[in-house]
PDB file of C-alpha atoms in Angstrom:
ATOM      1  CA  UNK A 197     130.489  82.876 102.638  1.00  0.00           C
ATOM      2  CA  UNK A 198     129.123  84.766  99.688  1.00  0.00           C
ATOM      3  CA  UNK A 199     125.909  83.549  98.209  1.00  0.00           C
ATOM      4  CA  UNK A 200     126.183  82.026  95.015  1.00  0.00           C
ATOM      5  CA  UNK A 201     123.801  79.905  92.748  1.00  0.00           C
ATOM      6  CA  UNK A 202     122.602  76.862  94.236  1.00  0.00           C
ATOM      7  CA  UNK A 203     122.777  73.572  92.324  1.00  0.00           C
ATOM      8  CA  UNK A 204     119.532  71.546  91.875  1.00  0.00           C
ATOM      9  CA  UNK A 205     120.578  67.909  90.809  1.00  0.00           C
ATOM     10  CA  UNK A 206     117.894  66.462  88.577  1.00  0.00           C
ATOM     11  CA  UNK A 207     117.642  62.802  88.263  1.00  0.00           C
ATOM     12  CA  UNK A 208     116.388  63.199  84.559  1.00  0.00           C
ATOM     13  CA  UNK A 209     117.644  62.837  81.075  1.00  0.00           C
ATOM     14  CA  UNK A 210     115.844  64.100  77.877  1.00  0.00           C
ATOM     15  CA  UNK A 211     113.171  65.617  80.297  1.00  0.00           C
ATOM     16  CA  UNK A 212     112.121  62.317  82.005  1.00  0.00           C
ATOM     17  CA  UNK A 213     113.139  60.771  85.283  1.00  0.00           C
ATOM     18  CA  UNK A 214     115.783  57.865  84.734  1.00  0.00           C
ATOM     19  CA  UNK A 215     114.312  54.558  85.744  1.00  0.00           C
ATOM     20  CA  UNK A 216     117.090  53.923  88.314  1.00  0.00           C
ATOM     21  CA  UNK A 217     117.014  57.444  90.100  1.00  0.00           C
ATOM     22  CA  UNK A 218     116.444  55.777  93.529  1.00  0.00           C
ATOM     23  CA  UNK A 219     119.952  53.922  92.939  1.00  0.00           C
ATOM     24  CA  UNK A 220     121.796  57.063  91.764  1.00  0.00           C
ATOM     25  CA  UNK A 221     120.383  59.252  94.738  1.00  0.00           C
ATOM     26  CA  UNK A 222     121.418  56.384  97.157  1.00  0.00           C
ATOM     27  CA  UNK A 223     124.766  56.331  95.852  1.00  0.00           C
ATOM     28  CA  UNK A 224     125.048  60.040  95.939  1.00  0.00           C
ATOM     29  CA  UNK A 225     123.256  61.069  98.752  1.00  0.00           C
ATOM     30  CA  UNK A 226     126.411  62.329 100.528  1.00  0.00           C
ATOM     31  CA  UNK A 227     127.506  64.586  97.656  1.00  0.00           C
ATOM     32  CA  UNK A 228     127.629  68.285  98.443  1.00  0.00           C
ATOM     33  CA  UNK A 229     124.119  69.085  96.529  1.00  0.00           C
ATOM     34  CA  UNK A 230     121.425  70.242  99.059  1.00  0.00           C
ATOM     35  CA  UNK A 231     118.783  70.516  96.470  1.00  0.00           C
ATOM     36  CA  UNK A 232     117.482  67.323  94.390  1.00  0.00           C
ATOM     37  CA  UNK A 233     114.607  66.857  92.026  1.00  0.00           C
ATOM     38  CA  UNK A 234     113.117  64.950  89.190  1.00  0.00           C
ATOM     39  CA  UNK A 235     110.411  65.018  86.486  1.00  0.00           C
ATOM     40  CA  UNK A 236     106.538  64.015  86.576  1.00  0.00           C
ATOM     41  CA  UNK A 237     107.299  61.311  84.136  1.00  0.00           C
ATOM     42  CA  UNK A 238     109.486  58.364  83.848  1.00  0.00           C
ATOM     43  CA  UNK A 239     109.001  56.313  86.900  1.00  0.00           C
ATOM     44  CA  UNK A 240     105.546  55.172  88.344  1.00  0.00           C
ATOM     45  CA  UNK A 241     103.922  57.360  91.142  1.00  0.00           C
ATOM     46  CA  UNK A 242     104.742  54.757  94.038  1.00  0.00           C
ATOM     47  CA  UNK A 243     108.287  55.099  93.196  1.00  0.00           C
ATOM     48  CA  UNK A 244     108.307  58.977  92.963  1.00  0.00           C
ATOM     49  CA  UNK A 245     106.740  58.678  96.342  1.00  0.00           C
ATOM     50  CA  UNK A 246     109.463  56.716  97.875  1.00  0.00           C
ATOM     51  CA  UNK A 247     112.468  58.688  96.312  1.00  0.00           C
ATOM     52  CA  UNK A 248     110.976  62.200  97.505  1.00  0.00           C
ATOM     53  CA  UNK A 249     110.501  60.446 101.035  1.00  0.00           C
ATOM     54  CA  UNK A 250     114.104  59.410 100.938  1.00  0.00           C
ATOM     55  CA  UNK A 251     115.459  62.427  99.976  1.00  0.00           C
ATOM     56  CA  UNK A 252     113.796  64.288 102.622  1.00  0.00           C
ATOM     57  CA  UNK A 253     114.943  61.955 105.100  1.00  0.00           C
ATOM     58  CA  UNK A 254     118.457  62.817 103.891  1.00  0.00           C
ATOM     59  CA  UNK A 255     117.740  66.353 104.699  1.00  0.00           C
ATOM     60  CA  UNK A 256     117.496  67.664 100.989  1.00  0.00           C
ATOM     61  CA  UNK A 257     115.290  70.230  99.767  1.00  0.00           C
ATOM     62  CA  UNK A 258     112.956  68.520  96.908  1.00  0.00           C
ATOM     63  CA  UNK A 259     111.796  69.729  93.653  1.00  0.00           C
ATOM     64  CA  UNK A 260     109.334  68.305  90.940  1.00  0.00           C
ATOM     65  CA  UNK A 261     109.549  69.605  87.580  1.00  0.00           C
ATOM     66  CA  UNK A 262     106.482  69.305  85.404  1.00  0.00           C
ATOM     67  CA  UNK A 263     106.952  69.924  81.594  1.00  0.00           C
ATOM     68  CA  UNK A 264     103.198  70.203  80.805  1.00  0.00           C
ATOM     69  CA  UNK A 265     101.193  72.813  78.754  1.00  0.00           C
ATOM     70  CA  UNK A 266      97.325  72.192  79.503  1.00  0.00           C
ATOM     71  CA  UNK A 267      95.711  73.245  82.715  1.00  0.00           C
ATOM     72  CA  UNK A 268      94.561  69.789  83.312  1.00  0.00           C
ATOM     73  CA  UNK A 269      98.117  68.272  83.054  1.00  0.00           C
ATOM     74  CA  UNK A 270      99.769  71.075  84.995  1.00  0.00           C
ATOM     75  CA  UNK A 271      97.218  70.458  87.885  1.00  0.00           C
ATOM     76  CA  UNK A 272      97.873  66.841  87.731  1.00  0.00           C
ATOM     77  CA  UNK A 273     101.498  67.424  88.202  1.00  0.00           C
ATOM     78  CA  UNK A 274     101.067  69.885  91.223  1.00  0.00           C
ATOM     79  CA  UNK A 275      98.755  67.183  92.861  1.00  0.00           C
ATOM     80  CA  UNK A 276     101.721  64.587  92.362  1.00  0.00           C
ATOM     81  CA  UNK A 277     103.787  67.077  93.964  1.00  0.00           C
ATOM     82  CA  UNK A 278     101.655  67.352  96.966  1.00  0.00           C
ATOM     83  CA  UNK A 279     100.988  63.621  97.164  1.00  0.00           C
ATOM     84  CA  UNK A 280     104.805  62.867  96.981  1.00  0.00           C
ATOM     85  CA  UNK A 281     105.417  65.574  99.609  1.00  0.00           C
ATOM     86  CA  UNK A 282     107.786  67.867  97.623  1.00  0.00           C
ATOM     87  CA  UNK A 283     108.976  71.478  98.842  1.00  0.00           C
ATOM     88  CA  UNK A 284     108.805  73.024  95.506  1.00  0.00           C
ATOM     89  CA  UNK A 285     106.846  72.520  91.981  1.00  0.00           C
ATOM     90  CA  UNK A 286     108.729  73.901  89.285  1.00  0.00           C
ATOM     91  CA  UNK A 287     107.598  74.326  85.729  1.00  0.00           C
ATOM     92  CA  UNK A 288     104.071  74.063  84.402  1.00  0.00           C
ATOM     93  CA  UNK A 289     102.437  76.891  82.466  1.00  0.00           C
ATOM     94  CA  UNK A 290     101.167  79.252  85.016  1.00  0.00           C
ATOM     95  CA  UNK A 291      97.422  79.014  85.736  1.00  0.00           C
ATOM     96  CA  UNK A 292      95.600  80.464  88.843  1.00  0.00           C
ATOM     97  CA  UNK A 293      93.927  76.996  89.665  1.00  0.00           C
ATOM     98  CA  UNK A 294      97.431  75.894  90.159  1.00  0.00           C
ATOM     99  CA  UNK A 295      98.586  78.717  92.059  1.00  0.00           C
ATOM    100  CA  UNK A 296      95.645  78.545  94.486  1.00  0.00           C
ATOM    101  CA  UNK A 297      96.192  74.774  94.748  1.00  0.00           C
ATOM    102  CA  UNK A 298      99.689  75.247  95.946  1.00  0.00           C
ATOM    103  CA  UNK A 299      98.977  77.946  98.353  1.00  0.00           C
ATOM    104  CA  UNK A 300      96.300  75.606  99.805  1.00  0.00           C
ATOM    105  CA  UNK A 301      98.594  72.789  99.918  1.00  0.00           C
ATOM    106  CA  UNK A 302     101.862  74.882 101.339  1.00  0.00           C
ATOM    107  CA  UNK A 303     103.854  74.038  98.102  1.00  0.00           C
ATOM    108  CA  UNK A 304     106.177  76.641  96.710  1.00  0.00           C
ATOM    109  CA  UNK A 305     105.364  77.223  92.903  1.00  0.00           C
ATOM    110  CA  UNK A 306     107.789  78.068  90.121  1.00  0.00           C
ATOM    111  CA  UNK A 307     105.974  78.365  87.106  1.00  0.00           C
ATOM    112  CA  UNK A 308     107.647  78.846  83.426  1.00  0.00           C
ATOM    113  CA  UNK A 309     107.382  81.986  81.531  1.00  0.00           C
ATOM    114  CA  UNK A 310     107.413  82.821  77.842  1.00  0.00           C
ATOM    115  CA  UNK A 311     106.152  80.708  75.161  1.00  0.00           C
ATOM    116  CA  UNK A 312     107.219  77.025  75.563  1.00  0.00           C
ATOM    117  CA  UNK A 313     106.737  74.063  73.393  1.00  0.00           C
ATOM    118  CA  UNK A 314     108.057  70.610  73.093  1.00  0.00           C
ATOM    119  CA  UNK A 315     109.864  68.053  75.087  1.00  0.00           C
ATOM    120  CA  UNK A 316     112.651  68.858  75.425  1.00  0.00           C
ATOM    121  CA  UNK A 317     111.369  72.173  75.640  1.00  0.00           C
ATOM    122  CA  UNK A 318     112.143  75.185  73.511  1.00  0.00           C
ATOM    123  CA  UNK A 319     111.484  78.891  74.789  1.00  0.00           C
ATOM    124  CA  UNK A 320     110.348  81.867  72.607  1.00  0.00           C
ATOM    125  CA  UNK A 321     109.238  85.353  73.562  1.00  0.00           C
ATOM    126  CA  UNK A 322     110.908  88.831  74.197  1.00  0.00           C
ATOM    127  CA  UNK A 323     113.133  89.450  77.108  1.00  0.00           C
ATOM    128  CA  UNK A 324     111.031  92.405  78.172  1.00  0.00           C
ATOM    129  CA  UNK A 325     107.707  90.311  77.789  1.00  0.00           C
ATOM    130  CA  UNK A 326     109.013  87.650  80.071  1.00  0.00           C
ATOM    131  CA  UNK A 327     110.098  89.931  82.740  1.00  0.00           C
ATOM    132  CA  UNK A 328     106.659  91.681  82.783  1.00  0.00           C
ATOM    133  CA  UNK A 329     105.047  88.289  82.705  1.00  0.00           C
ATOM    134  CA  UNK A 330     107.137  87.045  85.667  1.00  0.00           C
ATOM    135  CA  UNK A 331     106.637  90.275  87.504  1.00  0.00           C
ATOM    136  CA  UNK A 332     102.831  89.821  87.162  1.00  0.00           C
ATOM    137  CA  UNK A 333     103.006  86.287  88.379  1.00  0.00           C
ATOM    138  CA  UNK A 334     104.997  87.125  91.645  1.00  0.00           C
ATOM    139  CA  UNK A 335     102.484  89.723  92.304  1.00  0.00           C
ATOM    140  CA  UNK A 336      99.904  86.748  92.491  1.00  0.00           C
ATOM    141  CA  UNK A 337     101.960  85.125  94.869  1.00  0.00           C
ATOM    142  CA  UNK A 338     104.269  82.560  93.219  1.00  0.00           C
ATOM    143  CA  UNK A 339     107.435  81.640  94.998  1.00  0.00           C
ATOM    144  CA  UNK A 340     109.783  82.213  92.001  1.00  0.00           C
ATOM    145  CA  UNK A 341     110.238  81.548  88.283  1.00  0.00           C
ATOM    146  CA  UNK A 342     111.561  78.603  86.380  1.00  0.00           C
ATOM    147  CA  UNK A 343     113.496  80.037  83.509  1.00  0.00           C
ATOM    148  CA  UNK A 344     114.452  77.898  80.662  1.00  0.00           C
ATOM    149  CA  UNK A 345     117.243  80.113  79.662  1.00  0.00           C
ATOM    150  CA  UNK A 346     119.645  77.678  77.617  1.00  0.00           C
ATOM    151  CA  UNK A 347     116.530  76.616  75.635  1.00  0.00           C
ATOM    152  CA  UNK A 348     115.817  79.997  74.281  1.00  0.00           C
ATOM    153  CA  UNK A 349     115.885  80.660  70.562  1.00  0.00           C
ATOM    154  CA  UNK A 350     117.268  84.227  71.184  1.00  0.00           C
ATOM    155  CA  UNK A 351     120.636  85.268  73.257  1.00  0.00           C
ATOM    156  CA  UNK A 352     120.395  82.893  76.283  1.00  0.00           C
ATOM    157  CA  UNK A 353     123.285  84.873  77.940  1.00  0.00           C
ATOM    158  CA  UNK A 354     121.435  88.183  77.643  1.00  0.00           C
ATOM    159  CA  UNK A 355     118.040  86.765  78.784  1.00  0.00           C
ATOM    160  CA  UNK A 356     119.518  85.140  81.742  1.00  0.00           C
ATOM    161  CA  UNK A 357     121.267  88.149  82.989  1.00  0.00           C
ATOM    162  CA  UNK A 358     118.572  90.612  82.289  1.00  0.00           C
ATOM    163  CA  UNK A 359     115.725  88.576  83.614  1.00  0.00           C
ATOM    164  CA  UNK A 360     117.516  87.909  86.839  1.00  0.00           C
ATOM    165  CA  UNK A 361     118.042  91.897  87.305  1.00  0.00           C
ATOM    166  CA  UNK A 362     114.551  92.427  86.111  1.00  0.00           C
ATOM    167  CA  UNK A 363     112.557  89.921  88.356  1.00  0.00           C
ATOM    168  CA  UNK A 364     112.529  90.379  92.253  1.00  0.00           C
ATOM    169  CA  UNK A 365     112.201  86.749  93.176  1.00  0.00           C
ATOM    170  CA  UNK A 366     113.963  83.585  93.302  1.00  0.00           C
ATOM    171  CA  UNK A 367     115.090  82.549  89.742  1.00  0.00           C
ATOM    172  CA  UNK A 368     116.013  79.139  88.706  1.00  0.00           C
ATOM    173  CA  UNK A 369     118.077  78.762  85.456  1.00  0.00           C
ATOM    174  CA  UNK A 370     116.703  75.273  84.309  1.00  0.00           C
ATOM    175  CA  UNK A 371     117.916  73.162  81.602  1.00  0.00           C
ATOM    176  CA  UNK A 372     121.108  72.680  79.397  1.00  0.00           C
ATOM    177  CA  UNK A 373     123.776  73.810  81.596  1.00  0.00           C
ATOM    178  CA  UNK A 374     126.447  71.612  80.427  1.00  0.00           C
ATOM    179  CA  UNK A 375     129.886  73.041  80.686  1.00  0.00           C
ATOM    180  CA  UNK A 376     132.004  75.508  82.815  1.00  0.00           C
ATOM    181  CA  UNK A 377     131.480  78.253  80.435  1.00  0.00           C
ATOM    182  CA  UNK A 378     127.784  77.955  81.253  1.00  0.00           C
ATOM    183  CA  UNK A 379     128.526  77.707  85.003  1.00  0.00           C
ATOM    184  CA  UNK A 380     130.356  80.976  84.623  1.00  0.00           C
ATOM    185  CA  UNK A 381     127.605  82.548  82.907  1.00  0.00           C
ATOM    186  CA  UNK A 382     124.966  81.483  85.516  1.00  0.00           C
ATOM    187  CA  UNK A 383     127.241  82.784  88.449  1.00  0.00           C
ATOM    188  CA  UNK A 384     127.385  86.056  86.513  1.00  0.00           C
ATOM    189  CA  UNK A 385     123.580  86.143  85.861  1.00  0.00           C
ATOM    190  CA  UNK A 386     123.481  85.567  89.612  1.00  0.00           C
ATOM    191  CA  UNK A 387     120.187  83.423  89.714  1.00  0.00           C
ATOM    192  CA  UNK A 388     118.959  81.813  92.817  1.00  0.00           C
ATOM    193  CA  UNK A 389     119.545  78.274  91.684  1.00  0.00           C
ATOM    194  CA  UNK A 390     120.193  76.187  88.553  1.00  0.00           C
ATOM    195  CA  UNK A 391     119.510  72.700  87.413  1.00  0.00           C
ATOM    196  CA  UNK A 392     121.671  70.134  85.744  1.00  0.00           C
ATOM    197  CA  UNK A 393     120.556  66.639  84.898  1.00  0.00           C
ATOM    198  CA  UNK A 394     121.368  65.406  81.538  1.00  0.00           C
ATOM    199  CA  UNK A 395     124.844  66.781  81.603  1.00  0.00           C
ATOM    200  CA  UNK A 396     125.790  64.471  84.527  1.00  0.00           C
ATOM    201  CA  UNK A 397     124.537  61.506  82.716  1.00  0.00           C
ATOM    202  CA  UNK A 398     126.469  62.496  79.842  1.00  0.00           C
ATOM    203  CA  UNK A 399     129.524  62.783  82.054  1.00  0.00           C
ATOM    204  CA  UNK A 400     129.938  66.339  80.723  1.00  0.00           C
ATOM    205  CA  UNK A 401     131.961  67.316  84.134  1.00  0.00           C
ATOM    206  CA  UNK A 402     134.083  64.063  84.189  1.00  0.00           C
ATOM    207  CA  UNK A 403     133.853  61.531  86.885  1.00  0.00           C
ATOM    208  CA  UNK A 404     131.231  59.643  88.641  1.00  0.00           C
ATOM    209  CA  UNK A 405     127.856  61.153  89.253  1.00  0.00           C
ATOM    210  CA  UNK A 406     128.721  62.114  92.656  1.00  0.00           C
ATOM    211  CA  UNK A 407     132.170  63.590  91.751  1.00  0.00           C
ATOM    212  CA  UNK A 408     130.496  65.534  89.091  1.00  0.00           C
ATOM    213  CA  UNK A 409     128.015  66.818  91.474  1.00  0.00           C
ATOM    214  CA  UNK A 410     130.992  67.967  94.192  1.00  0.00           C
ATOM    215  CA  UNK A 411     133.090  69.378  91.299  1.00  0.00           C
ATOM    216  CA  UNK A 412     130.090  71.676  90.077  1.00  0.00           C
ATOM    217  CA  UNK A 413     129.187  72.855  93.831  1.00  0.00           C
ATOM    218  CA  UNK A 414     132.792  73.464  94.568  1.00  0.00           C
ATOM    219  CA  UNK A 415     133.254  75.508  91.129  1.00  0.00           C
ATOM    220  CA  UNK A 416     130.181  77.638  91.981  1.00  0.00           C
ATOM    221  CA  UNK A 417     131.228  78.366  95.685  1.00  0.00           C
ATOM    222  CA  UNK A 418     134.788  79.627  94.288  1.00  0.00           C
TER     223      UNK A 418
END
């Protein structure tokens, strides 16, 4: 089977974990997605631990995406990821302290690049600058990059394609993949993975949560 971008199902809406994330995962655990995650805000830490443990019991690869901009908040997010037992930390602005912490704790790290502000986030910067920044971080040992492609103030399609082609590590296209046209663009960019959260809650792919997941996974595999 040819390799194609993998869906990461995010139990998040408006960049926050939804309160009934555990129930939704429980109802959808047999859907076709292997990768699951949520954000660092929205539910208490003990619930995060319970949900992450359940996802891992069900054989899923788990992702915590942290939308934070200070070193202190980003490191706090990394500590949450380790405490909950996540496989991957996505997001955070890059800091050496977080990279070192992730290495020490066997946590794969995929930071943001570019200039990011707000929540939901907005991405600014030049494509060349972001590629250069990403390759510098990969040289420091990060696992991959979390690119907020569709939150970009410029040409998102051009950014996604050039970035994936120019960065020699896994790239996740995160945020605002909400239509079949965008799925086609993600396929075309050929990233390692992409996230969908809000679009499932807004029923953009038409069906129950589990049906939408399967539709997207099947669509990407064809």
